PDB file of C-alpha atoms and ligand atoms in Angstrom:
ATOM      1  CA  UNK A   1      -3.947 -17.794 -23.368  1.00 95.00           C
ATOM      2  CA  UNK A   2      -1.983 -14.651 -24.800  1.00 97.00           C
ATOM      3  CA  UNK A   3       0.741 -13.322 -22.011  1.00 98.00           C
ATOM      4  CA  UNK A   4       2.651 -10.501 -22.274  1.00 98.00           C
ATOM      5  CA  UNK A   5       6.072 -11.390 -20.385  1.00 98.00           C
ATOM      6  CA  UNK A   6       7.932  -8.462 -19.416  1.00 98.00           C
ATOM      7  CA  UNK A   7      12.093  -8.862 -19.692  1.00 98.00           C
ATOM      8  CA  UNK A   8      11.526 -11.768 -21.817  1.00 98.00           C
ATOM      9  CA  UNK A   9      14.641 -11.408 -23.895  1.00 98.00           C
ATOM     10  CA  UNK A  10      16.609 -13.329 -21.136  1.00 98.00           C
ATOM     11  CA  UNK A  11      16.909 -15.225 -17.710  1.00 98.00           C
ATOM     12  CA  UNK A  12      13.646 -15.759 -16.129  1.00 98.00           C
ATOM     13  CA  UNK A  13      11.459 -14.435 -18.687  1.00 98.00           C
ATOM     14  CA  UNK A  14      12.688 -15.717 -21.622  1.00 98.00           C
ATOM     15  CA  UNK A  15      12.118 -19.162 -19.614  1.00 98.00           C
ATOM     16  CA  UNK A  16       8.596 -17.997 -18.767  1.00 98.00           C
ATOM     17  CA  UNK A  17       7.955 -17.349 -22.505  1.00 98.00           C
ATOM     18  CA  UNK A  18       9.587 -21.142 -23.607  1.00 98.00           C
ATOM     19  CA  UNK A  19       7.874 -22.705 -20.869  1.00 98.00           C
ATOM     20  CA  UNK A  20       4.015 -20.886 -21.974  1.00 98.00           C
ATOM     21  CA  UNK A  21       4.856 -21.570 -25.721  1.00 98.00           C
ATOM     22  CA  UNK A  22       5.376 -25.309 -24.839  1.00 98.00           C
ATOM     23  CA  UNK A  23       1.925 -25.605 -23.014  1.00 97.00           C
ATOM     24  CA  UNK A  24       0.223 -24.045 -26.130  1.00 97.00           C
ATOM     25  CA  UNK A  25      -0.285 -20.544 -25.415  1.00 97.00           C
ATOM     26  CA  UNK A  26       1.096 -17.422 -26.866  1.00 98.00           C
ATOM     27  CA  UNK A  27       3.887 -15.980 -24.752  1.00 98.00           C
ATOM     28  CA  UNK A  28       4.433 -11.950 -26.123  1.00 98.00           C
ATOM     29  CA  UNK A  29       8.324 -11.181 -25.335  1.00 98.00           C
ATOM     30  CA  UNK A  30       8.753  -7.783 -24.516  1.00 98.00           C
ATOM     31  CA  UNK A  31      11.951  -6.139 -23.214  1.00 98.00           C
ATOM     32  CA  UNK A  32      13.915  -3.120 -23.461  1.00 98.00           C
ATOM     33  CA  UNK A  33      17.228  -5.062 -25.386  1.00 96.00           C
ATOM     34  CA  UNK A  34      16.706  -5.257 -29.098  1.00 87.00           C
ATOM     35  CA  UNK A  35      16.083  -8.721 -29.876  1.00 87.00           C
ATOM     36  CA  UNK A  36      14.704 -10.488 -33.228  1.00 86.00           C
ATOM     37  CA  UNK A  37      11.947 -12.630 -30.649  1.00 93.00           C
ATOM     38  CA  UNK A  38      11.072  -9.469 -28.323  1.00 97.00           C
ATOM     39  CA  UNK A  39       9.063  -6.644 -28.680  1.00 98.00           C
ATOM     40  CA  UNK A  40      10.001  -3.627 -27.630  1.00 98.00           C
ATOM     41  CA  UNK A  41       9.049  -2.256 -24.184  1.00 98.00           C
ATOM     42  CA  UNK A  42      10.672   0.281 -21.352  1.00 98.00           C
ATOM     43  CA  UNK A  43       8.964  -0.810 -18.243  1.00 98.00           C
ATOM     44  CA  UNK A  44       9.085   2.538 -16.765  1.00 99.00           C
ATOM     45  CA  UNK A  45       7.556   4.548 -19.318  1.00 98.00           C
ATOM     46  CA  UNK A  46       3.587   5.246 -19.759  1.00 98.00           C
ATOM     47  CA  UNK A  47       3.704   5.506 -23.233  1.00 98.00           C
ATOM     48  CA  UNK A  48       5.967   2.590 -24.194  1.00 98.00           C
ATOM     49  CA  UNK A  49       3.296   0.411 -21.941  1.00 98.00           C
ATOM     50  CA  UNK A  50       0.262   1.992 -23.811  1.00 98.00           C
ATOM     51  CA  UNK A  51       1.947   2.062 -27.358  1.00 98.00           C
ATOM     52  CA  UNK A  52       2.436  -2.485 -26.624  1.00 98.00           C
ATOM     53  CA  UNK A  53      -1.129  -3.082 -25.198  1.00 98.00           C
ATOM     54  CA  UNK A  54      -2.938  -0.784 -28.205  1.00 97.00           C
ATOM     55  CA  UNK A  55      -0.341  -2.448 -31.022  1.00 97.00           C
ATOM     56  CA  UNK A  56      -0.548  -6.125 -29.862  1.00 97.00           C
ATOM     57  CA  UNK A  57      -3.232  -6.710 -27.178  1.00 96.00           C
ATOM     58  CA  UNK A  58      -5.330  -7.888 -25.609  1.00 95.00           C
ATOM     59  CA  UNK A  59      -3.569 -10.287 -23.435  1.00 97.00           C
ATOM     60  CA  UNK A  60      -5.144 -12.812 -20.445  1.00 96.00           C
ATOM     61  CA  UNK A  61      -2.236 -12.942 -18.439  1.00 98.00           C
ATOM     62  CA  UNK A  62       1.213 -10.514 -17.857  1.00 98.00           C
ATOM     63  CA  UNK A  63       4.116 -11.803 -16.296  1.00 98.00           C
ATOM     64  CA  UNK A  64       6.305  -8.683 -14.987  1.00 99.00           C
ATOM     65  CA  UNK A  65      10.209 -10.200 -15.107  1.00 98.00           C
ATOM     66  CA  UNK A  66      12.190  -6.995 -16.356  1.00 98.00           C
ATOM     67  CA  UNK A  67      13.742  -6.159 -13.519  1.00 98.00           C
ATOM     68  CA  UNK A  68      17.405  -4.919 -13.034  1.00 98.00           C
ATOM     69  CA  UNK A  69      20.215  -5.251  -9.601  1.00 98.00           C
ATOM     70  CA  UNK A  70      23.035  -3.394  -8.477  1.00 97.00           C
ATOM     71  CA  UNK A  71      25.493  -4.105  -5.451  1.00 96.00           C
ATOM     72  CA  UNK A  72      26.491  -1.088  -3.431  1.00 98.00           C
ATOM     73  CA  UNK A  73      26.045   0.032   0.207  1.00 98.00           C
ATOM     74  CA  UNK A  74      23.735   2.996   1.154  1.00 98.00           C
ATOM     75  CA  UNK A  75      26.339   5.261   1.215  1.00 98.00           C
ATOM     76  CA  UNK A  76      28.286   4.607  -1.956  1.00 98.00           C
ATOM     77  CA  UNK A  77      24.585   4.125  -3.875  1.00 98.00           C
ATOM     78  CA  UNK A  78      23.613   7.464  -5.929  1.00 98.00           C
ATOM     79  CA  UNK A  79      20.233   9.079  -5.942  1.00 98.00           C
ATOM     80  CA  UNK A  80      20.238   7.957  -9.690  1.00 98.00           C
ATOM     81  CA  UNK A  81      21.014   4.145  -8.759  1.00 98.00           C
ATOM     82  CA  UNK A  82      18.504   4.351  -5.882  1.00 98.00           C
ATOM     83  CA  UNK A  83      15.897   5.999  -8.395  1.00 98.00           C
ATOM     84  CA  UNK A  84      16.316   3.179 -11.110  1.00 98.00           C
ATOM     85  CA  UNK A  85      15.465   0.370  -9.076  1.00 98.00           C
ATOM     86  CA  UNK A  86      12.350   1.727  -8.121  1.00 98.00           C
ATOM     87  CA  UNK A  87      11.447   2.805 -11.228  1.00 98.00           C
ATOM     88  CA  UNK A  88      12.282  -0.290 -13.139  1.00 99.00           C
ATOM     89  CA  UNK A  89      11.260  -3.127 -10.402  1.00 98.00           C
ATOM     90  CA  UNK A  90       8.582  -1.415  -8.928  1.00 98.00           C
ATOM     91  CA  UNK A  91       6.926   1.917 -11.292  1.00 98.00           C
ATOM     92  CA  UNK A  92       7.646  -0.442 -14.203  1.00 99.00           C
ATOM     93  CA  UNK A  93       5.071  -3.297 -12.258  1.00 99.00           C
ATOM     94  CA  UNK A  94       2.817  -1.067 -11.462  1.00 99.00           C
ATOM     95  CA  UNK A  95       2.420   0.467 -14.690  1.00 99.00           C
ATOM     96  CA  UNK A  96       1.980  -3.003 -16.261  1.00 98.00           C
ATOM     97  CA  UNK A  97      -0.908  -3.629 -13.567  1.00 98.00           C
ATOM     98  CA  UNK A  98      -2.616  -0.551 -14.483  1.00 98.00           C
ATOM     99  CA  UNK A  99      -2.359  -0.864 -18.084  1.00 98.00           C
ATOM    100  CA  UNK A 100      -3.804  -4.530 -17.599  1.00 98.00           C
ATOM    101  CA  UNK A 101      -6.775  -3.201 -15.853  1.00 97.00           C
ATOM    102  CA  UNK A 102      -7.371  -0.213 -17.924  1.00 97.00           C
ATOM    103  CA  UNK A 103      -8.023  -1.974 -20.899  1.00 93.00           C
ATOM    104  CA  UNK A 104     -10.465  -4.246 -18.645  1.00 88.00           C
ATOM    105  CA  UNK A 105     -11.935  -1.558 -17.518  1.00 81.00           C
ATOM    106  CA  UNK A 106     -12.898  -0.483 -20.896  1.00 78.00           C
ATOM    107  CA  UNK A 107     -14.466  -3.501 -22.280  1.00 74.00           C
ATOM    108  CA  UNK A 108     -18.479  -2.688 -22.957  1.00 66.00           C
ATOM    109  CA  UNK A 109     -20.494  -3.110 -19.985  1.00 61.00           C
ATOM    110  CA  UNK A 110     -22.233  -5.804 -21.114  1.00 57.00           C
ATOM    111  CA  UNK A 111     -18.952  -7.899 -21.735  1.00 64.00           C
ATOM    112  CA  UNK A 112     -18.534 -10.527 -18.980  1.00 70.00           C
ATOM    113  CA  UNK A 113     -15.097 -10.846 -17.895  1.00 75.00           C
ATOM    114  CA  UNK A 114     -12.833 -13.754 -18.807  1.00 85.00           C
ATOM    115  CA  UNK A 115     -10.259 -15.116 -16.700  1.00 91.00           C
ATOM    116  CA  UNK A 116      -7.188 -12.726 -16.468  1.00 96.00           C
ATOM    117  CA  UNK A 117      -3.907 -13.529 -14.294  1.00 98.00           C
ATOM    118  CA  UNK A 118      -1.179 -11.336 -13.484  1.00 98.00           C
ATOM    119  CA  UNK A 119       2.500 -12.319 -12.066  1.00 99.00           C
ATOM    120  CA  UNK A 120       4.910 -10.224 -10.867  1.00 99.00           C
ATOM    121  CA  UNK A 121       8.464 -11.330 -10.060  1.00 99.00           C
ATOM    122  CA  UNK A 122       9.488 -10.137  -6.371  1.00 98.00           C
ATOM    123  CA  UNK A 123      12.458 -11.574  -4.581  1.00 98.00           C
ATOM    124  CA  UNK A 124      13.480 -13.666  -1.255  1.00 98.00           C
ATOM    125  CA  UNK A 125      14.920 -10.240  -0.737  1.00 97.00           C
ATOM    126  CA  UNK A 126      10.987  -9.059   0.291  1.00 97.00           C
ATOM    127  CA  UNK A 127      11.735 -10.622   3.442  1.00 97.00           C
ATOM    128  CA  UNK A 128      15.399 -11.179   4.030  1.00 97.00           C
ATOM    129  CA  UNK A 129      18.005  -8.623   3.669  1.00 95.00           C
ATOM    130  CA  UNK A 130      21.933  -9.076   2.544  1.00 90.00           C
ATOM    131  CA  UNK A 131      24.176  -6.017   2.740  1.00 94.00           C
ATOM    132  CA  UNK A 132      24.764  -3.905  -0.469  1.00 97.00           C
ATOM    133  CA  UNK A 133      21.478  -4.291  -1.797  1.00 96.00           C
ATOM    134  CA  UNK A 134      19.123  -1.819   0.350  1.00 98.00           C
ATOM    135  CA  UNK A 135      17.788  -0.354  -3.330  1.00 98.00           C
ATOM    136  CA  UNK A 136      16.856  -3.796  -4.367  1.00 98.00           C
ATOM    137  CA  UNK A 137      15.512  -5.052  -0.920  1.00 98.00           C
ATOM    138  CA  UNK A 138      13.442  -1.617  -0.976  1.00 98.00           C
ATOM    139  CA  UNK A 139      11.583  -2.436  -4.634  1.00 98.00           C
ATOM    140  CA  UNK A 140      11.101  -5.721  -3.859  1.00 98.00           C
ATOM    141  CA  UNK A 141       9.496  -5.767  -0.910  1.00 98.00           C
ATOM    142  CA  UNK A 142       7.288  -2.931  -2.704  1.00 98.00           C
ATOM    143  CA  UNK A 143       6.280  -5.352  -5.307  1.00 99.00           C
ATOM    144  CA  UNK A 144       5.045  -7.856  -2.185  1.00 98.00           C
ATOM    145  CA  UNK A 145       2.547  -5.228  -0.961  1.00 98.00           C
ATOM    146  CA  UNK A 146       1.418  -4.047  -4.465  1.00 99.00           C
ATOM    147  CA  UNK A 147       0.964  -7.479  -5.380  1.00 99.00           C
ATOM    148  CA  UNK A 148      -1.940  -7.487  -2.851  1.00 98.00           C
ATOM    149  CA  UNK A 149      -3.494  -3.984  -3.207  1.00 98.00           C
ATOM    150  CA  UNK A 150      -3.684  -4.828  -6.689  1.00 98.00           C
ATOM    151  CA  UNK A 151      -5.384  -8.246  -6.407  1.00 98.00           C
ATOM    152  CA  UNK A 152      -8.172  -6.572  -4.338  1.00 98.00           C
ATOM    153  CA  UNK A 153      -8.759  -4.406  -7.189  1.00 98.00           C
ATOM    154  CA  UNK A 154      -8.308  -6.582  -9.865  1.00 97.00           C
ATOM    155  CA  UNK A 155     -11.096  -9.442  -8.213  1.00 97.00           C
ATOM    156  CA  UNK A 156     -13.861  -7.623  -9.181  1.00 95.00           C
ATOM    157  CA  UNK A 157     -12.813  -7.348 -13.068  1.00 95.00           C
ATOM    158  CA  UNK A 158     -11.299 -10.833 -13.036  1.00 96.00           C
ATOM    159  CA  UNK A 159      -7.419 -10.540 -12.590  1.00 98.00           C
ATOM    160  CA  UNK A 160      -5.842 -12.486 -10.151  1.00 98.00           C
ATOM    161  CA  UNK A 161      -2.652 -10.733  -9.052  1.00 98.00           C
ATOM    162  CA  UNK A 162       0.119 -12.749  -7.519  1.00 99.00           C
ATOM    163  CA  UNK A 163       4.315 -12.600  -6.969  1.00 99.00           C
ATOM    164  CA  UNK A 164       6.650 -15.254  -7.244  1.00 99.00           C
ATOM    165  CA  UNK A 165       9.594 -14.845  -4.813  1.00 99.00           C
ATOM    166  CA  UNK A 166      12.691 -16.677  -6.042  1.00 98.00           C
ATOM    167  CA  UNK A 167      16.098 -16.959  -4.693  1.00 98.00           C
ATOM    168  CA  UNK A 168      18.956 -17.355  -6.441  1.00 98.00           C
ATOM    169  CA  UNK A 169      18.307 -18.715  -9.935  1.00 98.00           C
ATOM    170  CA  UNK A 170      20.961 -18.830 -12.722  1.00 98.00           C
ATOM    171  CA  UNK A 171      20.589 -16.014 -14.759  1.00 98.00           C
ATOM    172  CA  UNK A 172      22.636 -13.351 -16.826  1.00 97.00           C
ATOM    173  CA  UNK A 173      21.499 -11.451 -13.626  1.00 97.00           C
ATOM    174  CA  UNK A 174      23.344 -13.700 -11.568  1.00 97.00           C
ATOM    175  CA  UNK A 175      26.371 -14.757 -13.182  1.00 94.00           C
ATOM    176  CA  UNK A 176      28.670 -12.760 -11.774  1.00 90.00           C
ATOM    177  CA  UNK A 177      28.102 -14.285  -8.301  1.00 91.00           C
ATOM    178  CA  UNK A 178      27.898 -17.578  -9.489  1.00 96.00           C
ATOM    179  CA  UNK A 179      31.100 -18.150 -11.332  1.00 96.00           C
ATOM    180  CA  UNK A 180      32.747 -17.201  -7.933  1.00 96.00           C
ATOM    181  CA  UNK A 181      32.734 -21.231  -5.987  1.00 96.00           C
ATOM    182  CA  UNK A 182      33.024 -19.189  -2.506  1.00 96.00           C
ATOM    183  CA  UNK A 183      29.360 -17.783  -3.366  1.00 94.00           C
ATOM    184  CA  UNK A 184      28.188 -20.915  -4.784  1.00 96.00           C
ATOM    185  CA  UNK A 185      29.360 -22.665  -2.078  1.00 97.00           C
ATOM    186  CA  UNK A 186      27.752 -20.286   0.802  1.00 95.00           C
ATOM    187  CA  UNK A 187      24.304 -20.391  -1.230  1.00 96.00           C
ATOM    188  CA  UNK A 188      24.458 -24.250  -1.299  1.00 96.00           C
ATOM    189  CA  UNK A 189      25.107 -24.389   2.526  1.00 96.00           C
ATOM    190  CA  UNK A 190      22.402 -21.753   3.131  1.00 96.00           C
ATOM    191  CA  UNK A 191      19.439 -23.079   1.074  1.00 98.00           C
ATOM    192  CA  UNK A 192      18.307 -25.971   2.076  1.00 98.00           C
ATOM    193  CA  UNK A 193      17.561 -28.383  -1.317  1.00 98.00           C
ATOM    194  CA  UNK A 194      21.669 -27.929  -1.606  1.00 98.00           C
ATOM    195  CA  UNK A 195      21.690 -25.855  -5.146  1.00 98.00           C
ATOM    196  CA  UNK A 196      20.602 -22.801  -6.717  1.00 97.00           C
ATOM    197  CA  UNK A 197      17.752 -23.055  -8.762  1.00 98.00           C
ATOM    198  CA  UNK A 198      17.020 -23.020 -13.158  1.00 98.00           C
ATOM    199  CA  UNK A 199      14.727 -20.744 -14.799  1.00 98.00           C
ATOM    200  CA  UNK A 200      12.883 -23.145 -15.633  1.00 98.00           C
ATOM    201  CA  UNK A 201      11.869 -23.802 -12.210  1.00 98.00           C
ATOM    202  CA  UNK A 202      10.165 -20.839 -11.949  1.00 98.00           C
ATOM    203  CA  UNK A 203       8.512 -20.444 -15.350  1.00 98.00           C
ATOM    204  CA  UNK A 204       6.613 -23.386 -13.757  1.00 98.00           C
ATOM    205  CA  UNK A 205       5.460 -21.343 -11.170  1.00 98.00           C
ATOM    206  CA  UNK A 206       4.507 -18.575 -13.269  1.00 98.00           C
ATOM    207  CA  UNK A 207       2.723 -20.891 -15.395  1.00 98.00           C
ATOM    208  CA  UNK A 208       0.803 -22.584 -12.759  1.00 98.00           C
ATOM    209  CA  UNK A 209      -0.313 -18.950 -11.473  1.00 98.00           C
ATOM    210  CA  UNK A 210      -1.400 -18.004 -14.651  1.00 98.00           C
ATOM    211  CA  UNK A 211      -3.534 -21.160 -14.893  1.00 97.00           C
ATOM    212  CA  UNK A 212      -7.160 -21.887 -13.984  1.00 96.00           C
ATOM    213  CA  UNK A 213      -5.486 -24.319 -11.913  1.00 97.00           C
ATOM    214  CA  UNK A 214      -4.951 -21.616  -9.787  1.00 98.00           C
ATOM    215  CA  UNK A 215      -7.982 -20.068  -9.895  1.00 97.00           C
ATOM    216  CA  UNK A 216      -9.078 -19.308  -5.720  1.00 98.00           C
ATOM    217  CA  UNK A 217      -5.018 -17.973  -5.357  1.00 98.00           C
ATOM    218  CA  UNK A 218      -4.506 -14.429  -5.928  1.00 98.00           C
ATOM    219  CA  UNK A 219      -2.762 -11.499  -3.734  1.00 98.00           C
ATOM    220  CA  UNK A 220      -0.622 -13.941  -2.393  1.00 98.00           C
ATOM    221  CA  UNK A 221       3.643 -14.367  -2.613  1.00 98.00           C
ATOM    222  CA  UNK A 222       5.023 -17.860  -3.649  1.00 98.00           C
ATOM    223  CA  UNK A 223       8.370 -18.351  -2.665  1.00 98.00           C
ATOM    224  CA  UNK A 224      10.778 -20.442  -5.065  1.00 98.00           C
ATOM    225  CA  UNK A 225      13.630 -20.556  -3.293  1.00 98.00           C
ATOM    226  CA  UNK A 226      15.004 -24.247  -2.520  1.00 98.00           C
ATOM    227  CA  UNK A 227      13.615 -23.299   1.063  1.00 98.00           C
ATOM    228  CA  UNK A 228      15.785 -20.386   1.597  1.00 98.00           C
ATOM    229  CA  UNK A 229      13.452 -18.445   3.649  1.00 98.00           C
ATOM    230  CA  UNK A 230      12.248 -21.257   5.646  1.00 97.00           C
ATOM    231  CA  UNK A 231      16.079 -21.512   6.841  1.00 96.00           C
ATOM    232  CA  UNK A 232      16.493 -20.242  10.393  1.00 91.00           C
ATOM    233  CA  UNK A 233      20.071 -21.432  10.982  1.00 87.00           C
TER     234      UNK A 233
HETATM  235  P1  NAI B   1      18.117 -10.720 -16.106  1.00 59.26           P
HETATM  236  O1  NAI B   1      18.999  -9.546 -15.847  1.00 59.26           O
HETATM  237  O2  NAI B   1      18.731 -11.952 -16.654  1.00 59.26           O
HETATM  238  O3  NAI B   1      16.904 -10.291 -17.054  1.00 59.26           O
HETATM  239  C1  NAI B   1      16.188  -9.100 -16.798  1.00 59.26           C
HETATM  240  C2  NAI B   1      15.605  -8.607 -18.097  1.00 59.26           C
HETATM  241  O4  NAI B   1      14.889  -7.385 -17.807  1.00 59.26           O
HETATM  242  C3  NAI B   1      16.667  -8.270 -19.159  1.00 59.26           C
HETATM  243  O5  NAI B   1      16.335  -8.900 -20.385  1.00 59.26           O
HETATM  244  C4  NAI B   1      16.575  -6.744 -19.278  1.00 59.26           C
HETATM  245  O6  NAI B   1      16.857  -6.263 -20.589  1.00 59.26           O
HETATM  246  C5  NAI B   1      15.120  -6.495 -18.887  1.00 59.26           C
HETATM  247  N1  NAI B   1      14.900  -5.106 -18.477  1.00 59.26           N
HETATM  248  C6  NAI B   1      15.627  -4.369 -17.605  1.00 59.26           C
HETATM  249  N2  NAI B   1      15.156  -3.122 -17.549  1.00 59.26           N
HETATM  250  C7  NAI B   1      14.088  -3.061 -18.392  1.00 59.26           C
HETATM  251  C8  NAI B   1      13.188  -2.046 -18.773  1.00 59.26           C
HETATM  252  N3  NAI B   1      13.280  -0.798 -18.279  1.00 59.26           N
HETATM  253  N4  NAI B   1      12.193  -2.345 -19.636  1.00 59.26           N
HETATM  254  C9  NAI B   1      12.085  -3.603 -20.161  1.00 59.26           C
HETATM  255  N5  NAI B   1      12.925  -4.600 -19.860  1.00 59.26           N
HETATM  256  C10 NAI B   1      13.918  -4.330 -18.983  1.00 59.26           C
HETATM  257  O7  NAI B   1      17.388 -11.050 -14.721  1.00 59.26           O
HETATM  258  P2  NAI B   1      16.646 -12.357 -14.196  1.00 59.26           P
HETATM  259  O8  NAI B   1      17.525 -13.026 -13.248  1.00 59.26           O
HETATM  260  O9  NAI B   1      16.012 -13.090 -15.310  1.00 59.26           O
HETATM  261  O10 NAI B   1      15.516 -11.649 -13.314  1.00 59.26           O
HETATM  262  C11 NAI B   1      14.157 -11.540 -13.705  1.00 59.26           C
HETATM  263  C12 NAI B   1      13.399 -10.993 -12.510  1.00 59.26           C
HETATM  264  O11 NAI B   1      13.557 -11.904 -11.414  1.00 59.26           O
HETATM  265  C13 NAI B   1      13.926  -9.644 -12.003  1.00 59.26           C
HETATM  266  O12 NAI B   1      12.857  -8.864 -11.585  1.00 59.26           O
HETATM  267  C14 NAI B   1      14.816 -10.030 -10.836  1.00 59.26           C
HETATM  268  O13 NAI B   1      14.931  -8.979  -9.915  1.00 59.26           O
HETATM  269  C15 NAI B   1      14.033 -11.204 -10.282  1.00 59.26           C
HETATM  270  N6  NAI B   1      14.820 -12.095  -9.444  1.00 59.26           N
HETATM  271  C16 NAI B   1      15.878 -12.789  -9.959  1.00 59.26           C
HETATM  272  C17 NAI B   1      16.611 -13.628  -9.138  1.00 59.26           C
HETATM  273  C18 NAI B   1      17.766 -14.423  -9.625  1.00 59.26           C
HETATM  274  O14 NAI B   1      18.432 -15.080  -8.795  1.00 59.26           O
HETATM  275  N7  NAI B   1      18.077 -14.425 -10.912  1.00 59.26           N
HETATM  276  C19 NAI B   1      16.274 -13.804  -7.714  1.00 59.26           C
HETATM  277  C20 NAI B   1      15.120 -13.037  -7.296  1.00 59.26           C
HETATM  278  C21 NAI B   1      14.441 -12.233  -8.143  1.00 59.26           C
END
């Protein structure tokens, strides 16, 4: 398998790309930061998208991870802040989508599809809010419903389309909440395994989604998230 893994150069997709490249496929980092192992790619722009599928595809599987957070409340977040997040967690997935199916749509008629598989990294934060985060709450609950409209297009040229929802997983994204032990030690009381969770832990989720294994899933949301959402109390 050859994936393209969006915001590969760190966090959960630079996991995503160890974790593929240890199963035996090809995992294509690709992320806006310069880095000797990554491509380059800006998520939100149609040409940058184009420019990586015509240089270095074709690809049976993308994993969208760039993705980027702020904390602010509504009325101290700017129109440009607010603008961002939508275009970088949810324009920048949907741009991967269509380039994925664009250049299935294009194969010869006579060319039976292979198996393609698409990820795309939403957020416990589809379905439970926390204050200062409206922007992010708003793209990720996006990606939730895309995820679907997508995988009833992509079915009939063989793309599954799925999300992963995790909660909070130790990242660069992340570690400025989780040096502070008061956060740490509201997250542990709040999700019920008793810990946050690795990257790793969800490259194994992306990798399962991407598999034949799960070949009858698509359009659906997995949530990662040491039972987080499950947690009435
Ligand atoms: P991270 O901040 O460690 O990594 C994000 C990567 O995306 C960075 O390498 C960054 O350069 C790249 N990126 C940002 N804007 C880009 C652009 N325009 N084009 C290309 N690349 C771009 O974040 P982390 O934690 O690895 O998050 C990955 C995904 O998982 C994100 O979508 C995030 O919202 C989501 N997520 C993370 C959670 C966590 O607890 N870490 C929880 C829930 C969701």
């Amino acid at each position: 398998m050859r994936v393209l893994v969006t915001g590969g150069a760190q966090g959960i997709g630079l996991a995503v790309c160890k974790k593929l490249e240890e199963n035996g496929h090809e995992a294509i980092s690709a992320d806006k930061q310069e880095q000797a192992d990554c491509i380059y790619l800006d998520v939100t722009s149609e040409e940058s998208w184009e420019t990586v599928f015509n240089s270095v595809g074709p690809f049976d599987g993308l994993v969208n991870c760039a993705g980027i957070r702020t904390r602010n409340l509504i009325v101290d977040t700017t129109f440009e802040e607010f603008q961002r997040h939508m275009d970088v967690n949810i324009t920048g997935t949907w741009l991967g989508i269509r380039e994925m199916f664009r250049h299935r749509s294009n194969q010869p008629a006579s060319t039976s599809f292979t198996p393609a598989s698409i990820v795309n990294i939403a957020s416990v934060n589809a379905v439970i809010a926390v204050p200062a985060q409206a922007h992010y709450v708003a793209s990720k609950t996006a990606v939730v419903g895309l995820t679907k409209a997508a995988a009833i297009e992509g079915a009939p040229i063989g793309v599954r389309v799925n999300a992963i929802a995790p909660g909070a997983i130790r990242t660069p994204m992340t570690e400025e909440r989780l040096v502070d032990p008061e956060q740490v030690a509201w997250l542990e009381g709040r999700i019920p395994v008793g810990r946050v969770g690795e990257p790793d832990e969800m490259a194994s989720v992306a990798s399962f989604l991407l598999s034949d294994g799960a070949s009858y899933i698509t359009g659906t949301t997995v949530f990662a998230d040491g039972g987080w959402t499950a947690n009435g109390v």
